[in-house]
Amino acid sequence: MRREELVDLNAFLIVAEEQSFTRAAARMGTSQSTLSYTIRRLETRLGVRLLTRTTRRVSPTEAGERLLRTLAPALDSIAGEIEQLGQLRDRPAGTIRITTSEHAANRLLWPVLEKLLPEYPDVHVELAVQAGLTDIVAERFDAGVRLGESIAKDMVAVRIGPDLRMAVVGAPSYFAGKKKPKTPQDLAHHQCINMRMETSGRIYAWELEKGKRELHVRVEGQLVFNNIPMILRAATAGFGLACVLEDQVTGHIADGRLVRVLEDWCPPFSGYHLYYPSRRQSSAAFRLLVDALRYRQ
């Protein structure tokens, strides 16, 4: 059914309910002449007369009565559905799709979702754990989670976590009989555990910084992984130094399984942000999740 036809049917229903073109026109906010033309257009299209007009009232013909019996429930159903859609603006409901890194999913998103979702059973969340940057518009995601420095300038960005730091660590057994590195140049004399980036396929160059000096250090060693848990497993087993996010080894350092070095070469950098294309037309469910994830110091 074309939009024009639906408008004509709605006009017929209102005229039949009001039994007056004058009152129907006032209710619809249009002129009597426009409304009369709309009804004539509908009758011409259907090939039957729908309304009987007298000086005192307007009443449906037999064909009009038959159409009303079918039309009124259908339009009531449409109106009810539109009302329900309107309620969704205020009641948190619906599905939210988010692309994120594995680290952010585990550290930031899941702790919030674990508390939030039981209170809002109509809210559904899909997390797509992906290593690389994703075009959230093209892939039809509602939002993405990435480090602040990697978010496009035309996106709305909401900070959801603290600043992060890298940490260079090794096991006590590895350092036995060795001098701990004091500068990035000293890494050339150490076994290091490399990481191959899933997105580019390249070996990650350790990013170290002190003052105005920024270095991308390429290290050597026996092992290369594309998985942080395996890097940590090899590091704690004494196979060499690893460069990972600080919060991934906090427990290892605290219990003595790993020892930190080059800490003065690992300054803080911008942490995770939730990003999305626009503030407009966001659902109540999306606004709820953004507020719950927002980082508050």
mmCIF file of C-alpha atoms in Angstrom:
data_model
loop_
_atom_site.group_PDB
_atom_site.id
_atom_site.type_symbol
_atom_site.label_atom_id
_atom_site.label_comp_id
_atom_site.label_asym_id
_atom_site.label_seq_id
_atom_site.Cartn_x
_atom_site.Cartn_y
_atom_site.Cartn_z
ATOM 1 C CA MET A 1 0.000 0.000 0.000
ATOM 2 C CA ARG A 2 1.297 3.418 -0.977
ATOM 3 C CA ARG A 3 1.578 6.189 1.578
ATOM 4 C CA GLU A 4 -1.074 8.244 -0.262
ATOM 5 C CA GLU A 5 -3.590 5.422 0.054
ATOM 6 C CA LEU A 6 -3.006 5.122 3.800
ATOM 7 C CA VAL A 7 -3.553 8.877 4.210
ATOM 8 C CA ASP A 8 -6.841 8.672 2.268
ATOM 9 C CA LEU A 9 -8.097 5.741 4.360
ATOM 10 C CA ASN A 10 -7.266 7.553 7.590
ATOM 11 C CA ALA A 11 -9.155 10.624 6.354
ATOM 12 C CA PHE A 12 -12.213 8.483 5.540
ATOM 13 C CA LEU A 13 -12.141 6.930 9.011
ATOM 14 C CA ILE A 14 -12.031 10.332 10.733
ATOM 15 C CA VAL A 15 -14.894 11.729 8.631
ATOM 16 C CA ALA A 16 -16.991 8.645 9.417
ATOM 17 C CA GLU A 17 -16.240 8.981 13.136
ATOM 18 C CA GLU A 18 -17.033 12.705 13.241
ATOM 19 C CA GLN A 19 -19.975 12.438 10.790
ATOM 20 C CA SER A 20 -18.984 15.900 9.633
ATOM 21 C CA PHE A 21 -16.447 17.280 7.176
ATOM 22 C CA THR A 22 -16.178 20.454 9.275
ATOM 23 C CA ARG A 23 -15.268 18.651 12.503
ATOM 24 C CA ALA A 24 -13.043 16.139 10.681
ATOM 25 C CA ALA A 25 -11.122 18.937 8.953
ATOM 26 C CA ALA A 26 -10.604 20.716 12.264
ATOM 27 C CA ARG A 27 -9.397 17.482 13.900
ATOM 28 C CA MET A 28 -6.930 16.836 11.081
ATOM 29 C CA GLY A 29 -5.775 20.440 10.825
ATOM 30 C CA THR A 30 -6.708 20.770 7.163
ATOM 31 C CA SER A 31 -9.342 22.553 5.064
ATOM 32 C CA GLN A 32 -12.778 21.164 4.185
ATOM 33 C CA SER A 33 -12.015 21.474 0.486
ATOM 34 C CA THR A 34 -8.804 19.464 0.816
ATOM 35 C CA LEU A 35 -10.597 16.815 2.853
ATOM 36 C CA SER A 36 -13.467 16.594 0.318
ATOM 37 C CA TYR A 37 -10.936 16.150 -2.479
ATOM 38 C CA THR A 38 -9.191 13.368 -0.506
ATOM 39 C CA ILE A 39 -12.454 11.439 -0.021
ATOM 40 C CA ARG A 40 -13.427 11.856 -3.690
ATOM 41 C CA ARG A 41 -10.002 10.570 -4.698
ATOM 42 C CA LEU A 42 -10.461 7.509 -2.498
ATOM 43 C CA GLU A 43 -13.954 6.800 -3.840
ATOM 44 C CA THR A 44 -12.727 7.164 -7.415
ATOM 45 C CA ARG A 45 -9.866 4.775 -6.775
ATOM 46 C CA LEU A 46 -12.157 2.160 -5.187
ATOM 47 C CA GLY A 47 -14.987 2.697 -7.687
ATOM 48 C CA VAL A 48 -17.685 2.886 -4.972
ATOM 49 C CA ARG A 49 -19.362 5.615 -2.947
ATOM 50 C CA LEU A 50 -18.272 5.472 0.683
ATOM 51 C CA LEU A 51 -20.131 8.400 2.274
ATOM 52 C CA THR A 52 -23.629 9.833 1.986
ATOM 53 C CA ARG A 53 -23.637 13.616 2.404
ATOM 54 C CA THR A 54 -26.672 15.591 3.607
ATOM 55 C CA THR A 55 -27.026 19.123 4.899
ATOM 56 C CA ARG A 56 -27.010 17.856 8.496
ATOM 57 C CA ARG A 57 -24.649 14.909 8.601
ATOM 58 C CA VAL A 58 -22.298 12.593 6.782
ATOM 59 C CA SER A 59 -22.823 8.849 7.116
ATOM 60 C CA PRO A 60 -21.158 5.796 5.566
ATOM 61 C CA THR A 61 -22.841 3.886 2.758
ATOM 62 C CA GLU A 62 -23.132 0.103 2.862
ATOM 63 C CA ALA A 63 -19.726 -0.110 1.145
ATOM 64 C CA GLY A 64 -18.391 2.434 3.608
ATOM 65 C CA GLU A 65 -19.665 0.436 6.592
ATOM 66 C CA ARG A 66 -17.988 -2.676 5.217
ATOM 67 C CA LEU A 67 -14.691 -0.836 4.767
ATOM 68 C CA LEU A 68 -14.924 0.609 8.282
ATOM 69 C CA ARG A 69 -15.285 -2.860 9.840
ATOM 70 C CA THR A 70 -11.961 -3.829 8.302
ATOM 71 C CA LEU A 71 -10.192 -0.494 8.461
ATOM 72 C CA ALA A 72 -10.811 0.598 12.066
ATOM 73 C CA PRO A 73 -9.116 -2.403 13.771
ATOM 74 C CA ALA A 74 -6.176 -2.237 11.342
ATOM 75 C CA LEU A 75 -5.526 1.470 11.965
ATOM 76 C CA ASP A 76 -5.981 0.963 15.720
ATOM 77 C CA SER A 77 -3.315 -1.738 15.553
ATOM 78 C CA ILE A 78 -0.950 0.577 13.685
ATOM 79 C CA ALA A 79 -1.574 3.367 16.191
ATOM 80 C CA GLY A 80 -0.902 0.995 19.076
ATOM 81 C CA GLU A 81 2.358 -0.156 17.532
ATOM 82 C CA ILE A 82 3.482 3.440 16.999
ATOM 83 C CA GLU A 83 2.705 4.159 20.656
ATOM 84 C CA GLN A 84 4.794 1.157 21.686
ATOM 85 C CA LEU A 85 7.681 2.408 19.550
ATOM 86 C CA GLY A 86 7.399 5.778 21.237
ATOM 87 C CA GLN A 87 7.734 4.126 24.639
ATOM 88 C CA LEU A 88 11.026 2.548 23.546
ATOM 89 C CA ARG A 89 12.540 6.034 23.529
ATOM 90 C CA ASP A 90 12.267 6.105 27.298
ATOM 91 C CA ARG A 91 12.387 2.452 28.376
ATOM 92 C CA PRO A 92 15.781 0.753 27.987
ATOM 93 C CA ALA A 93 15.239 -2.033 25.446
ATOM 94 C CA GLY A 94 16.791 -3.379 22.277
ATOM 95 C CA THR A 95 20.115 -4.760 21.039
ATOM 96 C CA ILE A 96 23.420 -2.867 21.184
ATOM 97 C CA ARG A 97 26.307 -4.112 18.994
ATOM 98 C CA ILE A 98 29.830 -3.140 20.054
ATOM 99 C CA THR A 99 33.201 -3.953 18.505
ATOM 100 C CA THR A 100 36.038 -4.104 21.015
ATOM 101 C CA SER A 101 39.461 -5.514 21.767
ATOM 102 C CA GLU A 102 39.716 -8.584 23.962
ATOM 103 C CA HIS A 103 41.524 -6.665 26.700
ATOM 104 C CA ALA A 104 38.847 -3.948 26.896
ATOM 105 C CA ALA A 105 36.067 -6.537 26.787
ATOM 106 C CA ASN A 106 37.477 -8.386 29.781
ATOM 107 C CA ARG A 107 38.707 -5.445 31.823
ATOM 108 C CA LEU A 108 36.011 -2.832 31.253
ATOM 109 C CA LEU A 109 32.932 -4.010 29.392
ATOM 110 C CA TRP A 110 32.149 -7.309 31.054
ATOM 111 C CA PRO A 111 32.363 -6.037 34.684
ATOM 112 C CA VAL A 112 29.780 -3.368 33.800
ATOM 113 C CA LEU A 113 27.528 -5.696 31.790
ATOM 114 C CA GLU A 114 27.594 -8.323 34.535
ATOM 115 C CA LYS A 115 25.997 -5.831 36.953
ATOM 116 C CA LEU A 116 23.804 -3.921 34.500
ATOM 117 C CA LEU A 117 22.026 -6.556 32.406
ATOM 118 C CA PRO A 118 20.214 -8.404 35.240
ATOM 119 C CA GLU A 119 18.475 -5.119 36.091
ATOM 120 C CA TYR A 120 17.403 -4.515 32.466
ATOM 121 C CA PRO A 121 16.227 -7.804 30.922
ATOM 122 C CA ASP A 122 15.026 -6.070 27.719
ATOM 123 C CA VAL A 123 18.530 -4.813 26.914
ATOM 124 C CA HIS A 124 20.651 -7.149 24.765
ATOM 125 C CA VAL A 125 24.338 -6.642 24.020
ATOM 126 C CA GLU A 126 26.487 -8.216 21.305
ATOM 127 C CA LEU A 127 30.254 -7.882 21.755
ATOM 128 C CA ALA A 128 32.431 -8.570 18.719
ATOM 129 C CA VAL A 129 36.025 -9.074 19.888
ATOM 130 C CA GLN A 130 38.236 -7.911 17.030
ATOM 131 C CA ALA A 131 41.918 -7.073 16.928
ATOM 132 C CA GLY A 132 41.841 -4.320 14.307
ATOM 133 C CA LEU A 133 39.952 -1.086 13.846
ATOM 134 C CA THR A 134 36.461 -1.504 12.407
ATOM 135 C CA ASP A 135 34.296 0.824 10.342
ATOM 136 C CA ILE A 136 31.363 0.785 12.769
ATOM 137 C CA VAL A 137 29.041 2.517 10.308
ATOM 138 C CA ALA A 138 29.726 0.116 7.425
ATOM 139 C CA GLU A 139 29.618 -2.930 9.711
ATOM 140 C CA ARG A 140 26.440 -1.691 11.428
ATOM 141 C CA PHE A 141 27.836 -1.524 14.950
ATOM 142 C CA ASP A 142 26.303 0.902 17.407
ATOM 143 C CA ALA A 143 29.684 1.700 18.926
ATOM 144 C CA GLY A 144 33.295 0.632 19.199
ATOM 145 C CA VAL A 145 35.877 0.549 21.981
ATOM 146 C CA ARG A 146 39.475 1.474 21.230
ATOM 147 C CA LEU A 147 42.348 3.500 22.640
ATOM 148 C CA GLY A 148 41.704 7.233 22.574
ATOM 149 C CA GLU A 149 44.634 7.938 20.250
ATOM 150 C CA SER A 150 43.224 5.681 17.514
ATOM 151 C CA ILE A 151 39.702 7.145 17.280
ATOM 152 C CA ALA A 152 38.731 9.226 14.244
ATOM 153 C CA LYS A 153 38.133 12.920 14.945
ATOM 154 C CA ASP A 154 34.569 12.848 13.556
ATOM 155 C CA MET A 155 33.409 10.367 16.202
ATOM 156 C CA VAL A 156 31.881 11.066 19.592
ATOM 157 C CA ALA A 157 34.281 9.587 22.151
ATOM 158 C CA VAL A 158 33.447 8.770 25.770
ATOM 159 C CA ARG A 159 36.269 7.799 28.103
ATOM 160 C CA ILE A 160 35.513 4.468 29.799
ATOM 161 C CA GLY A 161 38.807 3.647 31.499
ATOM 162 C CA PRO A 162 41.930 5.171 33.086
ATOM 163 C CA ASP A 163 45.204 5.921 31.355
ATOM 164 C CA LEU A 164 47.250 2.844 30.501
ATOM 165 C CA ARG A 165 50.975 2.052 30.683
ATOM 166 C CA MET A 166 53.186 -0.543 29.140
ATOM 167 C CA ALA A 167 55.387 -2.716 31.368
ATOM 168 C CA VAL A 168 58.611 -4.539 30.498
ATOM 169 C CA VAL A 169 58.871 -7.618 32.695
ATOM 170 C CA GLY A 170 60.886 -10.781 33.184
ATOM 171 C CA ALA A 171 60.959 -13.708 35.586
ATOM 172 C CA PRO A 172 63.437 -13.800 38.494
ATOM 173 C CA SER A 173 64.844 -16.987 36.968
ATOM 174 C CA TYR A 174 65.586 -15.139 33.726
ATOM 175 C CA PHE A 175 67.480 -12.349 35.517
ATOM 176 C CA ALA A 176 69.655 -14.821 37.463
ATOM 177 C CA GLY A 177 73.234 -13.999 36.528
ATOM 178 C CA LYS A 178 72.181 -11.175 34.148
ATOM 179 C CA LYS A 179 72.254 -7.391 34.410
ATOM 180 C CA LYS A 180 68.804 -5.857 34.255
ATOM 181 C CA PRO A 181 68.351 -3.431 31.351
ATOM 182 C CA LYS A 182 68.501 0.245 32.327
ATOM 183 C CA THR A 183 68.017 1.749 28.866
ATOM 184 C CA PRO A 184 66.188 0.564 25.739
ATOM 185 C CA GLN A 185 69.579 0.003 24.089
ATOM 186 C CA ASP A 186 70.337 -2.656 26.714
ATOM 187 C CA LEU A 187 67.519 -4.801 25.279
ATOM 188 C CA ALA A 188 69.887 -5.790 22.471
ATOM 189 C CA HIS A 189 71.687 -7.971 25.008
ATOM 190 C CA HIS A 190 68.541 -9.759 26.206
ATOM 191 C CA GLN A 191 66.203 -12.475 25.010
ATOM 192 C CA CYS A 192 62.808 -10.896 24.355
ATOM 193 C CA ILE A 193 59.429 -12.416 23.563
ATOM 194 C CA ASN A 194 57.938 -10.885 20.442
ATOM 195 C CA MET A 195 54.328 -10.384 19.474
ATOM 196 C CA ARG A 196 52.972 -10.601 15.929
ATOM 197 C CA MET A 197 50.106 -8.180 15.366
ATOM 198 C CA GLU A 198 46.936 -9.851 14.114
ATOM 199 C CA THR A 199 45.905 -6.826 12.072
ATOM 200 C CA SER A 200 49.086 -6.123 10.094
ATOM 201 C CA GLY A 201 50.953 -9.402 10.520
ATOM 202 C CA ARG A 202 54.016 -7.430 11.599
ATOM 203 C CA ILE A 203 56.143 -7.894 14.697
ATOM 204 C CA TYR A 204 55.262 -5.300 17.335
ATOM 205 C CA ALA A 205 58.072 -2.822 17.973
ATOM 206 C CA TRP A 206 58.212 -1.991 21.657
ATOM 207 C CA GLU A 207 57.086 1.625 22.189
ATOM 208 C CA LEU A 208 59.222 3.259 24.864
ATOM 209 C CA GLU A 209 59.326 6.921 25.806
ATOM 210 C CA LYS A 210 61.185 9.152 28.240
ATOM 211 C CA GLY A 211 60.836 12.910 28.203
ATOM 212 C CA LYS A 212 60.898 13.960 24.559
ATOM 213 C CA ARG A 213 62.542 10.733 23.378
ATOM 214 C CA GLU A 214 60.204 8.251 21.710
ATOM 215 C CA LEU A 215 61.664 4.941 20.576
ATOM 216 C CA HIS A 216 60.247 1.992 18.644
ATOM 217 C CA VAL A 217 62.566 -0.810 19.619
ATOM 218 C CA ARG A 218 62.763 -4.038 17.614
ATOM 219 C CA VAL A 219 63.856 -6.851 19.899
ATOM 220 C CA GLU A 220 65.086 -10.408 19.309
ATOM 221 C CA GLY A 221 64.378 -13.740 20.974
ATOM 222 C CA GLN A 222 63.409 -17.362 20.445
ATOM 223 C CA LEU A 223 59.660 -16.902 20.686
ATOM 224 C CA VAL A 224 56.939 -15.046 18.782
ATOM 225 C CA PHE A 225 53.247 -15.184 19.738
ATOM 226 C CA ASN A 226 50.067 -13.414 18.675
ATOM 227 C CA ASN A 227 48.455 -14.057 22.041
ATOM 228 C CA ILE A 228 49.077 -12.244 25.350
ATOM 229 C CA PRO A 229 48.390 -15.242 27.640
ATOM 230 C CA MET A 230 51.092 -17.234 25.830
ATOM 231 C CA ILE A 231 53.542 -14.320 26.082
ATOM 232 C CA LEU A 232 52.953 -14.141 29.835
ATOM 233 C CA ARG A 233 53.290 -17.884 30.186
ATOM 234 C CA ALA A 234 56.646 -17.820 28.416
ATOM 235 C CA ALA A 235 57.816 -14.814 30.424
ATOM 236 C CA THR A 236 56.982 -16.394 33.797
ATOM 237 C CA ALA A 237 58.778 -19.562 32.644
ATOM 238 C CA GLY A 238 61.965 -17.524 32.189
ATOM 239 C CA PHE A 239 62.216 -17.455 28.376
ATOM 240 C CA GLY A 240 62.842 -13.718 28.206
ATOM 241 C CA LEU A 241 61.463 -10.221 28.633
ATOM 242 C CA ALA A 242 57.941 -9.249 27.612
ATOM 243 C CA CYS A 243 56.362 -5.882 26.904
ATOM 244 C CA VAL A 244 52.669 -5.882 27.796
ATOM 245 C CA LEU A 245 50.045 -3.624 29.338
ATOM 246 C CA GLU A 246 50.721 -2.869 32.992
ATOM 247 C CA ASP A 247 47.364 -4.133 34.250
ATOM 248 C CA GLN A 248 47.982 -7.490 32.570
ATOM 249 C CA VAL A 249 50.893 -8.196 34.923
ATOM 250 C CA THR A 250 49.935 -6.399 38.146
ATOM 251 C CA GLY A 251 49.245 -9.681 39.922
ATOM 252 C CA HIS A 252 52.378 -11.332 38.528
ATOM 253 C CA ILE A 253 54.551 -8.481 39.831
ATOM 254 C CA ALA A 254 52.803 -8.390 43.209
ATOM 255 C CA ASP A 255 53.406 -12.083 43.894
ATOM 256 C CA GLY A 256 56.981 -12.042 42.574
ATOM 257 C CA ARG A 257 56.478 -14.156 39.467
ATOM 258 C CA LEU A 258 57.653 -11.254 37.303
ATOM 259 C CA VAL A 259 60.012 -8.336 37.890
ATOM 260 C CA ARG A 260 59.543 -4.977 36.223
ATOM 261 C CA VAL A 261 62.331 -3.094 34.429
ATOM 262 C CA LEU A 262 62.593 0.131 32.369
ATOM 263 C CA GLU A 263 59.625 1.555 34.277
ATOM 264 C CA ASP A 264 60.866 5.116 33.663
ATOM 265 C CA TRP A 265 60.550 4.446 29.918
ATOM 266 C CA CYS A 266 56.828 3.563 30.147
ATOM 267 C CA PRO A 267 54.767 6.752 30.654
ATOM 268 C CA PRO A 268 50.946 6.730 30.741
ATOM 269 C CA PHE A 269 48.961 7.087 27.511
ATOM 270 C CA SER A 270 45.301 7.615 26.658
ATOM 271 C CA GLY A 271 43.097 4.705 27.741
ATOM 272 C CA TYR A 272 39.992 3.144 26.241
ATOM 273 C CA HIS A 273 37.110 5.163 24.841
ATOM 274 C CA LEU A 274 33.679 4.190 23.590
ATOM 275 C CA TYR A 275 33.105 5.872 20.236
ATOM 276 C CA TYR A 276 30.057 6.250 18.003
ATOM 277 C CA PRO A 277 28.973 8.441 15.067
ATOM 278 C CA SER A 278 26.394 10.805 16.585
ATOM 279 C CA ARG A 279 24.640 11.856 19.774
ATOM 280 C CA ARG A 280 21.286 12.051 17.981
ATOM 281 C CA GLN A 281 18.621 9.335 17.891
ATOM 282 C CA SER A 282 20.298 7.185 20.537
ATOM 283 C CA SER A 283 17.986 4.720 22.258
ATOM 284 C CA ALA A 284 17.345 4.669 25.988
ATOM 285 C CA ALA A 285 19.281 1.392 26.157
ATOM 286 C CA PHE A 286 22.310 2.933 24.454
ATOM 287 C CA ARG A 287 22.235 6.002 26.700
ATOM 288 C CA LEU A 288 22.003 3.729 29.735
ATOM 289 C CA LEU A 289 25.055 1.714 28.673
ATOM 290 C CA VAL A 290 27.122 4.800 27.830
ATOM 291 C CA ASP A 291 26.422 6.261 31.249
ATOM 292 C CA ALA A 292 27.243 2.986 32.996
ATOM 293 C CA LEU A 293 30.574 2.675 31.121
ATOM 294 C CA ARG A 294 31.620 6.325 31.526
ATOM 295 C CA TYR A 295 34.881 6.578 33.442
ATOM 296 C CA ARG A 296 34.645 8.576 36.656
ATOM 297 C CA GLN A 297 37.877 9.272 38.494
#
